[in-house]
Coordinates of C-alpha atoms in Angstrom, one line a residue:
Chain A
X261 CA 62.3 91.9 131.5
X262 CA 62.2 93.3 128.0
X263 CA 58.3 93.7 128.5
X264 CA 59.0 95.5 131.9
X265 CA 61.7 98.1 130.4
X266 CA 59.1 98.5 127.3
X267 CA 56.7 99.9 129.8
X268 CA 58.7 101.7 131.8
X269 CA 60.0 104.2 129.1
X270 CA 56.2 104.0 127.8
X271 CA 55.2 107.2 128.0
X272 CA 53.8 107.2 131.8
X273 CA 56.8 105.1 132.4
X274 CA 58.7 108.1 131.5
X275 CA 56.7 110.9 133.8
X276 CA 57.0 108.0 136.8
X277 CA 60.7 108.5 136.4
X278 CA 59.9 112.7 136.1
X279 CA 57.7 112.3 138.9
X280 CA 60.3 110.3 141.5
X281 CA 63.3 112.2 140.8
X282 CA 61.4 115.2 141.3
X283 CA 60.1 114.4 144.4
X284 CA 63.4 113.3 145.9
X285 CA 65.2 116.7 144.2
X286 CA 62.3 118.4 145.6
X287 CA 63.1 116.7 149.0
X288 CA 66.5 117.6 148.7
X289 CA 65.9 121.6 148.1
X290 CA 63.9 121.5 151.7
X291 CA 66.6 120.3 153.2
X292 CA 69.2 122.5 151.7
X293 CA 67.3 124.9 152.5
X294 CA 67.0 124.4 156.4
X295 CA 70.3 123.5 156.5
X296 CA 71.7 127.3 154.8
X297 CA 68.9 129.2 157.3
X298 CA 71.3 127.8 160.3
X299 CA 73.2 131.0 158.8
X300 CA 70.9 133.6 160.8
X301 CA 71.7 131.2 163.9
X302 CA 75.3 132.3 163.6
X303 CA 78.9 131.2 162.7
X304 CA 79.2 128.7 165.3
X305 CA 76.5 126.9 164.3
X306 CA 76.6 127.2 160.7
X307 CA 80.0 126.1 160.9
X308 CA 79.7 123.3 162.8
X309 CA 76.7 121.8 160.5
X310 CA 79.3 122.1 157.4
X311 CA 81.8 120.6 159.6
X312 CA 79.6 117.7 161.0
X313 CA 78.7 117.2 156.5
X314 CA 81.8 117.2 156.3
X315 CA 82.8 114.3 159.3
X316 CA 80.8 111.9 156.9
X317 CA 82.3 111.0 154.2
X318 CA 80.2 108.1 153.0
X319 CA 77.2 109.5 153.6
X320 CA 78.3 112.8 151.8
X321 CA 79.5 111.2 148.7
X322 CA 76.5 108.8 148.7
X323 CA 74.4 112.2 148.9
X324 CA 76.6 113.8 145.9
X325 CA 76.2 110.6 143.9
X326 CA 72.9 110.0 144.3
X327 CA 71.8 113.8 143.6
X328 CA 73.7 113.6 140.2
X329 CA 72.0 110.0 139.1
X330 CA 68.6 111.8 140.3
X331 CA 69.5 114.9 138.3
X332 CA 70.6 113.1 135.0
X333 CA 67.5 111.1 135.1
X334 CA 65.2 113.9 135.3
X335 CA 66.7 115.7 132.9
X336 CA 66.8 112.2 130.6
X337 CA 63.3 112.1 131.2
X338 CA 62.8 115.7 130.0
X339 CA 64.7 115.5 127.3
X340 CA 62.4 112.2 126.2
X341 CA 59.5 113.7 126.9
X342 CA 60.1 116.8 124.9
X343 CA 61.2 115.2 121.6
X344 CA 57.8 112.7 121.9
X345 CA 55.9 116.1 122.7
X346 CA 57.7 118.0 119.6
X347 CA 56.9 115.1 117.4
X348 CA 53.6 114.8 118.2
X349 CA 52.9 118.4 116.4
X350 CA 54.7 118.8 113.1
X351 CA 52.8 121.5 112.2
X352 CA 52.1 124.0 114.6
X353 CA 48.6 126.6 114.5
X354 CA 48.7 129.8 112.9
X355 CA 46.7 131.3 115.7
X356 CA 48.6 130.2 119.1
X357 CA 46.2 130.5 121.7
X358 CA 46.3 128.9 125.4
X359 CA 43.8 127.8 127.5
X360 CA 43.6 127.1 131.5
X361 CA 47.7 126.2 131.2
X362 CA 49.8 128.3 133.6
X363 CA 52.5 129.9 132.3
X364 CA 54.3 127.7 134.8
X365 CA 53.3 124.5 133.1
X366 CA 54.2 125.8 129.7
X367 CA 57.4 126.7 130.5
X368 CA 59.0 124.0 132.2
X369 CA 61.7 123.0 130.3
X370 CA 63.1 126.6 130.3
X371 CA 63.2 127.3 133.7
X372 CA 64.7 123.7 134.3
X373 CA 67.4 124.6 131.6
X374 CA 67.8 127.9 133.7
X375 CA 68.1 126.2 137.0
X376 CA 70.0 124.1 135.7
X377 CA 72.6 126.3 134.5
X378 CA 72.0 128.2 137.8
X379 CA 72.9 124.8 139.7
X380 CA 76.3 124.7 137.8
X381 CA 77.0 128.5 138.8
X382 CA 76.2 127.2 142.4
X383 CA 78.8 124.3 142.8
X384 CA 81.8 126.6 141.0
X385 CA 80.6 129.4 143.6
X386 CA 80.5 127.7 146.8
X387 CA 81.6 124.0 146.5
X388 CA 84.3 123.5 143.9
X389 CA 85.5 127.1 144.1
X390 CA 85.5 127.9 140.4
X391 CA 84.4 131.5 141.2
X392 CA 86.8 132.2 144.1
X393 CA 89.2 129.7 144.8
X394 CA 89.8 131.3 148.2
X395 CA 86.5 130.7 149.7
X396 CA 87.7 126.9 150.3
X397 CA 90.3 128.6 152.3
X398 CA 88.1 130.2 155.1
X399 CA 89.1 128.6 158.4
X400 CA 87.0 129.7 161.9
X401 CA 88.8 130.0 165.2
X402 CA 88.3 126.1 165.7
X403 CA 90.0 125.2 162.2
X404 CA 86.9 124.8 160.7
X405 CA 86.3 125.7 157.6
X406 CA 84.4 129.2 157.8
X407 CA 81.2 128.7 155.9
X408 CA 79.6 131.6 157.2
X409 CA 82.5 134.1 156.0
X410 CA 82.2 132.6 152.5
X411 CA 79.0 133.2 152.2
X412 CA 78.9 136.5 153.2
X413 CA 82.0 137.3 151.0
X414 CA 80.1 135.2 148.1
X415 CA 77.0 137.1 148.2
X416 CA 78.9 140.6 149.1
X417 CA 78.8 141.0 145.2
X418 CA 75.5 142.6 144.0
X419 CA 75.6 140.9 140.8
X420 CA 75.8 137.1 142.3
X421 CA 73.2 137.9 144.2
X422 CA 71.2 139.4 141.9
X423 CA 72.2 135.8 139.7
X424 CA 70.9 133.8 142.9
X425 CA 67.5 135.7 142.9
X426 CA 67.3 134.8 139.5
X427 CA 67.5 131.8 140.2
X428 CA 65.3 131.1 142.5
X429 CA 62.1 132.7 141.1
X430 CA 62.4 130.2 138.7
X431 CA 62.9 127.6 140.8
X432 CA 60.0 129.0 142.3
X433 CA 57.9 128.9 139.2
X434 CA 59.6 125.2 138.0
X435 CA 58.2 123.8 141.6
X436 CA 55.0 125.4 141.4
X437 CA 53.9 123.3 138.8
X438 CA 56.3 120.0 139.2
X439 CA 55.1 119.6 142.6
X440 CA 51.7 119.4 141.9
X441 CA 52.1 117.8 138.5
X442 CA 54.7 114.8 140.1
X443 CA 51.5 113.9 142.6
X444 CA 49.5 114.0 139.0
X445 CA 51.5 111.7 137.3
X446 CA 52.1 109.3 140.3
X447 CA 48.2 109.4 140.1
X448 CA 47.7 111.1 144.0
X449 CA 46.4 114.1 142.9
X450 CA 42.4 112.8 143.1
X451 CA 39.3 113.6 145.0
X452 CA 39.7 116.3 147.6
X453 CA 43.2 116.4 147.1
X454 CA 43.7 118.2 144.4
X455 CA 42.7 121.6 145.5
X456 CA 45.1 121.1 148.7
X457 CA 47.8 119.6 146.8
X458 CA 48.1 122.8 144.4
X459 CA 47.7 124.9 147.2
X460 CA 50.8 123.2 148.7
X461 CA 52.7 123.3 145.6
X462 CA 52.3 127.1 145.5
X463 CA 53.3 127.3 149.2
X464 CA 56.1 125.2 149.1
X465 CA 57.6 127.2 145.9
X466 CA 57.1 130.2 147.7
X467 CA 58.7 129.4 150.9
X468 CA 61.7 127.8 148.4
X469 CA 61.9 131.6 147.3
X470 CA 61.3 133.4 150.1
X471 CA 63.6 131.3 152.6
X472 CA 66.8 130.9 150.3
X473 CA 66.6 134.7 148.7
X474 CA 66.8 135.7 152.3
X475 CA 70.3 134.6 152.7
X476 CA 72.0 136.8 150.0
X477 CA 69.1 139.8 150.9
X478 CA 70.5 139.4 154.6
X479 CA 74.4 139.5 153.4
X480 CA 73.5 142.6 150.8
X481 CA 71.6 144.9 153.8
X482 CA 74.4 144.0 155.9
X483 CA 72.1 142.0 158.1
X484 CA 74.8 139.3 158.1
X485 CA 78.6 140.5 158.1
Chain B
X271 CA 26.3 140.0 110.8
X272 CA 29.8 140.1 108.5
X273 CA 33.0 137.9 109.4
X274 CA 36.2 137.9 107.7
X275 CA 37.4 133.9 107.1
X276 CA 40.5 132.5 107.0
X277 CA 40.5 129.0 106.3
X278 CA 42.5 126.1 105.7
X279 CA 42.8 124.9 102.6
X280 CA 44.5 121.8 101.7
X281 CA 43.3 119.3 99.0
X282 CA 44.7 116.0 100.2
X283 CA 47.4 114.4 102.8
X284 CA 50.3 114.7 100.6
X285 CA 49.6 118.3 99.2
X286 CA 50.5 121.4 100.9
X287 CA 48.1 123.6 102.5
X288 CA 47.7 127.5 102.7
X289 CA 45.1 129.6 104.2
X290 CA 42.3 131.0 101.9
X291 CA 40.8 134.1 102.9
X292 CA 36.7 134.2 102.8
X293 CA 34.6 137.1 103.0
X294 CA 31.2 135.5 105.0
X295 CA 28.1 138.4 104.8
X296 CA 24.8 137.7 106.1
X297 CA 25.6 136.1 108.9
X298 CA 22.6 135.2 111.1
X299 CA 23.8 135.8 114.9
X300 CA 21.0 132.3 115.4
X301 CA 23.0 130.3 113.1
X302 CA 25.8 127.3 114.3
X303 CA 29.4 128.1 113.3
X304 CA 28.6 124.8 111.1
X305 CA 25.9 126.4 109.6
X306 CA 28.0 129.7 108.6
X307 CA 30.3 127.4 107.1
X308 CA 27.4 125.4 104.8
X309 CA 26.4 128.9 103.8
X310 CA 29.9 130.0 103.1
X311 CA 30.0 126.8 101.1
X312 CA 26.8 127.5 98.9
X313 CA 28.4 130.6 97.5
X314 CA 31.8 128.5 96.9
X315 CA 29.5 126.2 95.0
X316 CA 27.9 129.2 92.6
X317 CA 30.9 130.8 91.6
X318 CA 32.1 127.5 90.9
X319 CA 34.8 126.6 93.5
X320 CA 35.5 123.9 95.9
X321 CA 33.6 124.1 99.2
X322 CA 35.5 124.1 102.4
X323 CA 35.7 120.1 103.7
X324 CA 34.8 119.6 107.4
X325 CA 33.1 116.8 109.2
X326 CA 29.7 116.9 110.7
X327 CA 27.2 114.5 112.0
X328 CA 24.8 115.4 114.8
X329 CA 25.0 118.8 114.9
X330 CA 23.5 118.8 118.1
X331 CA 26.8 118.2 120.2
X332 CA 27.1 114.3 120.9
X333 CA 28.6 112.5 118.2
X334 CA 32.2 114.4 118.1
X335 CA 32.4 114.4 114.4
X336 CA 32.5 118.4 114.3
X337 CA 36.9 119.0 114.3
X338 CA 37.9 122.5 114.3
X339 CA 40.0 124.7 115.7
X340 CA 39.0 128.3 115.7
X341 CA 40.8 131.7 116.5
X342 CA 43.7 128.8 118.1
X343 CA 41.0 126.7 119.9
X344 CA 39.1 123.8 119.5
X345 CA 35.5 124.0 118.5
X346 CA 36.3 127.7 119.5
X347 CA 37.4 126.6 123.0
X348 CA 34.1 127.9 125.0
X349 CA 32.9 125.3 127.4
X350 CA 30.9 122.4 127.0
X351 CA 30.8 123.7 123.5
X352 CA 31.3 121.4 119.8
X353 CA 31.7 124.1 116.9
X354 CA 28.1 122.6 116.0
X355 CA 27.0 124.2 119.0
X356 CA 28.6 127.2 118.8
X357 CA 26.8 130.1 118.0
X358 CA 27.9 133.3 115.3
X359 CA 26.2 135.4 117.8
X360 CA 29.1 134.8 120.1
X361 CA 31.7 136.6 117.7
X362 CA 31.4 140.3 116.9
X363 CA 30.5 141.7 114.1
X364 CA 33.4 142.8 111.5
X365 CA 35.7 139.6 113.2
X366 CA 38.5 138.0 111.5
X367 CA 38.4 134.3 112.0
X368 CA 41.0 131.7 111.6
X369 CA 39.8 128.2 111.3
X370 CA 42.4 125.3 111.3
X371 CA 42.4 121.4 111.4
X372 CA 43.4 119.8 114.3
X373 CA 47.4 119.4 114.4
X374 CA 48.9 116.3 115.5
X375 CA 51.6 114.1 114.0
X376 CA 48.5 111.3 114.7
X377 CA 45.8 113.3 113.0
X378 CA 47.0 113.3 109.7
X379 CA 44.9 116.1 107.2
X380 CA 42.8 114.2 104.8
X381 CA 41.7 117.4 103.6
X382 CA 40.6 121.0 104.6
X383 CA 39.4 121.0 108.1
X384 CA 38.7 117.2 107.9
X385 CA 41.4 114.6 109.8
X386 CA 41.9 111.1 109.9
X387 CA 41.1 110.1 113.9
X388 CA 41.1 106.6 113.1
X389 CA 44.2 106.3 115.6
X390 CA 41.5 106.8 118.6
X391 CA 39.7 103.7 116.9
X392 CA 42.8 101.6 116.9
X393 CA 43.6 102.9 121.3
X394 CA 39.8 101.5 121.5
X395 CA 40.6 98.4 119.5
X396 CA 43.4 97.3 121.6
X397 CA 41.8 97.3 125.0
X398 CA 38.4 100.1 125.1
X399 CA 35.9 96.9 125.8
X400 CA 34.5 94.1 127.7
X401 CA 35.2 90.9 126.0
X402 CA 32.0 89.3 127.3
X403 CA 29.4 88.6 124.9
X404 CA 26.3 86.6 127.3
X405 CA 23.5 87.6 125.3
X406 CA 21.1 89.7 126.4
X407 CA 21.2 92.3 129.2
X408 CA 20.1 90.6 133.2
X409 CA 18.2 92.3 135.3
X410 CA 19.0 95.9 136.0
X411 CA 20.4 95.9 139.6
X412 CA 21.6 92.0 139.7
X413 CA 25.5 93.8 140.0
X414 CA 24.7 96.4 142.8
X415 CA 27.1 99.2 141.7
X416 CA 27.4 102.3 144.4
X417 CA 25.3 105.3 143.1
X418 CA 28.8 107.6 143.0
X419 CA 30.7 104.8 140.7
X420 CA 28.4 104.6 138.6
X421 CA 27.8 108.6 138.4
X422 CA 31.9 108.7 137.9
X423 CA 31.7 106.2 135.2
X424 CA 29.0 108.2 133.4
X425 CA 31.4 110.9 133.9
X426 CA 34.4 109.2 132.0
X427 CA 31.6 107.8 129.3
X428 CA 30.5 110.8 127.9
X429 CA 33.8 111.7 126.3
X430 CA 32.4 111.6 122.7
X431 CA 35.9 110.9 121.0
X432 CA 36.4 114.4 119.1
X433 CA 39.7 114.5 120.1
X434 CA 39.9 118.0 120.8
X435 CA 41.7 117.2 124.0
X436 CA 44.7 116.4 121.5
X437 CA 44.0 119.7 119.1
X438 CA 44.3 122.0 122.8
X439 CA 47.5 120.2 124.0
X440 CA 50.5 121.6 123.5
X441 CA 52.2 118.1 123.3
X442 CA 49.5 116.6 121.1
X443 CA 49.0 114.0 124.0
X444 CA 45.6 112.3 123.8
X445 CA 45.7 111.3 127.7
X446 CA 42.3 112.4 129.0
X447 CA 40.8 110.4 125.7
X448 CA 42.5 107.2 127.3
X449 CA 41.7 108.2 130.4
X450 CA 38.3 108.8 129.6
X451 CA 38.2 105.2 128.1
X452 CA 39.7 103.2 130.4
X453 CA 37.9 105.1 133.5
X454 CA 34.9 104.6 132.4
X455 CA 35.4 100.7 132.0
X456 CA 37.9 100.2 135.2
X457 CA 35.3 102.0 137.6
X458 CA 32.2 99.2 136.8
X459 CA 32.3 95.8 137.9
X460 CA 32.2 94.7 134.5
X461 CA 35.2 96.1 133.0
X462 CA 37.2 95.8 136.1
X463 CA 38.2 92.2 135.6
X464 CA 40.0 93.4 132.3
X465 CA 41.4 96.3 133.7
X466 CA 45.0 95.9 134.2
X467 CA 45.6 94.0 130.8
X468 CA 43.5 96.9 128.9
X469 CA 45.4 100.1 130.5
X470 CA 48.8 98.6 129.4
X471 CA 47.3 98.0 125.9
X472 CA 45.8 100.9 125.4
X473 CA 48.5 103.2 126.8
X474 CA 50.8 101.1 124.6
X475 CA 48.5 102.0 121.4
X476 CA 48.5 105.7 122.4
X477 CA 52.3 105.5 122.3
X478 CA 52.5 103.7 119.0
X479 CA 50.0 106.2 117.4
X480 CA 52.4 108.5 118.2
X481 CA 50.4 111.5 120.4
X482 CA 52.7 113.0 122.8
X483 CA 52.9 113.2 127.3
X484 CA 50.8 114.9 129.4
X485 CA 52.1 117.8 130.9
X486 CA 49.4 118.3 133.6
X487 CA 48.9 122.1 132.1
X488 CA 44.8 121.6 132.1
X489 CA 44.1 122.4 128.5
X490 CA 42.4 119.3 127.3
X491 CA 40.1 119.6 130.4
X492 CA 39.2 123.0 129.6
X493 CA 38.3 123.3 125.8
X494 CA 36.3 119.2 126.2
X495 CA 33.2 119.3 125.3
X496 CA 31.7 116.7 127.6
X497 CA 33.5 118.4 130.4
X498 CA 36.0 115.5 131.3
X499 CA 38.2 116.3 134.0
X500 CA 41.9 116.3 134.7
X501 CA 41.0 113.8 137.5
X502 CA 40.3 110.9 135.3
X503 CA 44.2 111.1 134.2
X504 CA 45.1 111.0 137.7
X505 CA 43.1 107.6 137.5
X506 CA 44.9 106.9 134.3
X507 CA 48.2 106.8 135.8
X508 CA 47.4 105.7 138.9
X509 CA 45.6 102.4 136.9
X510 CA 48.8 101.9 134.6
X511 CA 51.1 102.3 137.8
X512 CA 49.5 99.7 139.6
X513 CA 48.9 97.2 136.1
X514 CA 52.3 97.7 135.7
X515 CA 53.5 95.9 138.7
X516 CA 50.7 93.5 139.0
X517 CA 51.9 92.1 135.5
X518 CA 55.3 92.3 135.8
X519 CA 54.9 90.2 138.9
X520 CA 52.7 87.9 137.1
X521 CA 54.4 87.5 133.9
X522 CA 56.5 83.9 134.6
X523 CA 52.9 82.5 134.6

């Protein structure tokens, strides 16, 4: 056992951990995702998916609990990581010069921070109703609560918006390197798969973007009202 | 050709460094940055000052002993490229240029330019062999080996140990030198029956030497010498991954 938990916080040990929780956050921004776009599909629907979340508790909390064990280990793991990586150069070069790195991959402990933060902003805005304690208050013609009219009302604000765009882009730029780098360090990215898994890294973050800055550009053109 | 220097200067592991500032004239375009700096050094010697300490071997690219990092890359960062093999004609005329040792927490300065990369010794030490010793070599094609493994482990073998992987990082992490090592050894029959045992040792020595995580940003790849890709990093963690459960399953034995 004591062998076991010596390589597992070895230093792959640690990027495994990076790697898994990353995938499964990574997972779990598809499916948020998917889930919001039922917005352009109209109230009724969009406010019967938040109901039927809503119908299951266990499953709900389980989701909750399990997001915020995944989120503190990757962020444990980044936090590791970092202070070996610091450590490892005590003395930095006079002449800082970079090579082949994206700016992506050196900058992804910044636009986690920021994401991060942004995910904070997020729950306060739309699920604990830290921003506007009203918006928990919405209820549709069937009683429901009225997702769709909190949404519009949360993104009516040009500044939130402009917070959640933010946001995003670098979410985008954080996924466009952890999603390749996670199939890296889980040693998948080989052979004939490279080239396709870094092409569907840069997809994937771009769709991220694209598909969840919709919402708030369709609420601030008065697409969705 | 005439190049403005700017050198580290540092006279031992416990003193403090500073940059000293060189004027280098006469530069001939044909000569190796190596060879600039032997020339640099003769006038140091005539006026009677210390010449600039830097290791060299070969000087014809395959030992790895050359370990510098100029204008912020190693051995100048163009590819396939020691600095023994890079040529003054590649720098204009008139240039500043900033020289530097490598800089990691497990390259301590010894002095100047020169480090101490006896920590790569000690990651090969603790698992970079085969621990066979049959006398002589059999009969070439006895162990039929597929022509692309053996190309791949030719690959992984050529990494020459200069560690400039480490100087390009930005984490210091001396991955695709491990890599290199335990590729080249896990991909032959040979070294494959010692495979799992050796990645968890070796990884384990990397740790302890105290070089930092890979970070997948592609530097150490680009700036090698020997041209050893990303990929075999990829193998690296994929090996350790799979060692890691094969021993921890095995280890009430």
């Amino acid at each position: 056992m004591n062998t076991l938990n010596r390589r597992c916080s070895s230093s792959l040990g640690k990027k495994y951990v990076m790697a898994v929780t990353g995938l499964a956050l990574f997972g779990f921004v598809v499916a948020h995702m998917v889930g919001n776009l039922q917005i352009f599909l109209g109230r009724e629907i969009l406010n019967g998916y938040g109901a039927f979340l809503k119908s299951k508790p266990l499953l709900l909390w389980g989701a909750r609990l399990g997001l915020i064990c995944l989120v503190s280990l990757h962020v444990w793991a980044a936090i590791r990581l970092t202070q070996d990586n610091r450590a490892a150069r005590p003395v930095a070069y006079a002449v800082q010069a970079s090579i082949s790195a994206s700016y992506a991959s050196r900058t992804m402990l910044m636009s986690g921070l920021i994401v991060a933060s942004f995910i904070v902003f997020h729950l306060m805005h739309f699920t604990l109703g830290g921003v506007d304690p009203e918006f928990l208050e919405f209820r549709d013609g069937a009683g429901r609560h009225d997702v769709y009219r909190m949404v519009v009302a949360g993104f009516s604000t040009p500044i939130v918006s402009i917070f959640y765009f933010v946001g995003m882009a670098l979410l985008c730029l954080h996924l466009s390197h952890g999603v390749s780098a996670l199939f890296q360090s889980l040693g998948l990215r080989t052979g004939h798969w490279v080239r396709a898994i870094d092409l569907f890294a840069k997809a994937a973050a771009l769709t991220i973007f694209v598909g969840n800055c919709s919402i708030p550009l369709a609420v601030l053109i008065g697409l969705l009202k | 050709m005439k190049l403005t220097l700017k050198v580290w200067r540092q006279k031992d592991g416990d003193s403090r460094g500073e940059f000293a500032t060189y004027q280098a004239n006469d530069i001939n375009p044909d000569m190796s940055f190596l060879e600039m700096l032997d020339e640099v050094n003769e006038s140091l010697l005539a006026r009677g000052e210390e010449p600039i300490a830097f290791d060299s071997d070969c000087r014809e690219g395959i030992c790895g002993a050359c370990s510098m990092v100029i204008n912020g890359l190693p051995h100048g960062g163009r590819k396939a490229t020691t600095a023994c093999q890079l040529h003054m004609r590649l720098f204009e005329d008139g240039e500043t240029v900033t020289v530097e040792p490598w800089r990691a927490r497990a390259f301590p300065v010894v002095r100047d330019l020169i480090v101490d990369r006896s920590g790569f010794d000690r990651i090969i030490q603790a698992g970079g062999f085969v621990s066979v010793s049959t006398g002589g070599a059999q009969d070439a094609n006895v162990i039929p080996i597929p022509k692309p493994d053996a190309e791949l482990a030719m690959d992984a073998a050529q990494c020459i140990g200069c560690g400039a992987c480490v100087a390009a990082c930005k984490n210091a992490s001396a991955m695709l030198f491990v890599a290199a090592k335990v590729s080249h050894l896990a991909i032959l029959p040979q070294g494959r029956v010692e495979k799992n045992r050796r990645v968890l040792r070796m990884v384990e020595a990397m740790d302890s030497e105290g070089f930092g995580n890979c970070t997948v940003t592609g530097s150490c790849e680009a700036v090698c010498p020997k041209e050893i890709s990303l990929n075999f990093i990829t193998r690296l963690n994929q090996e350790y991954a799979v060692a890691l459960l094969k021993s921890t399953g095995q280890s009430a034995r």
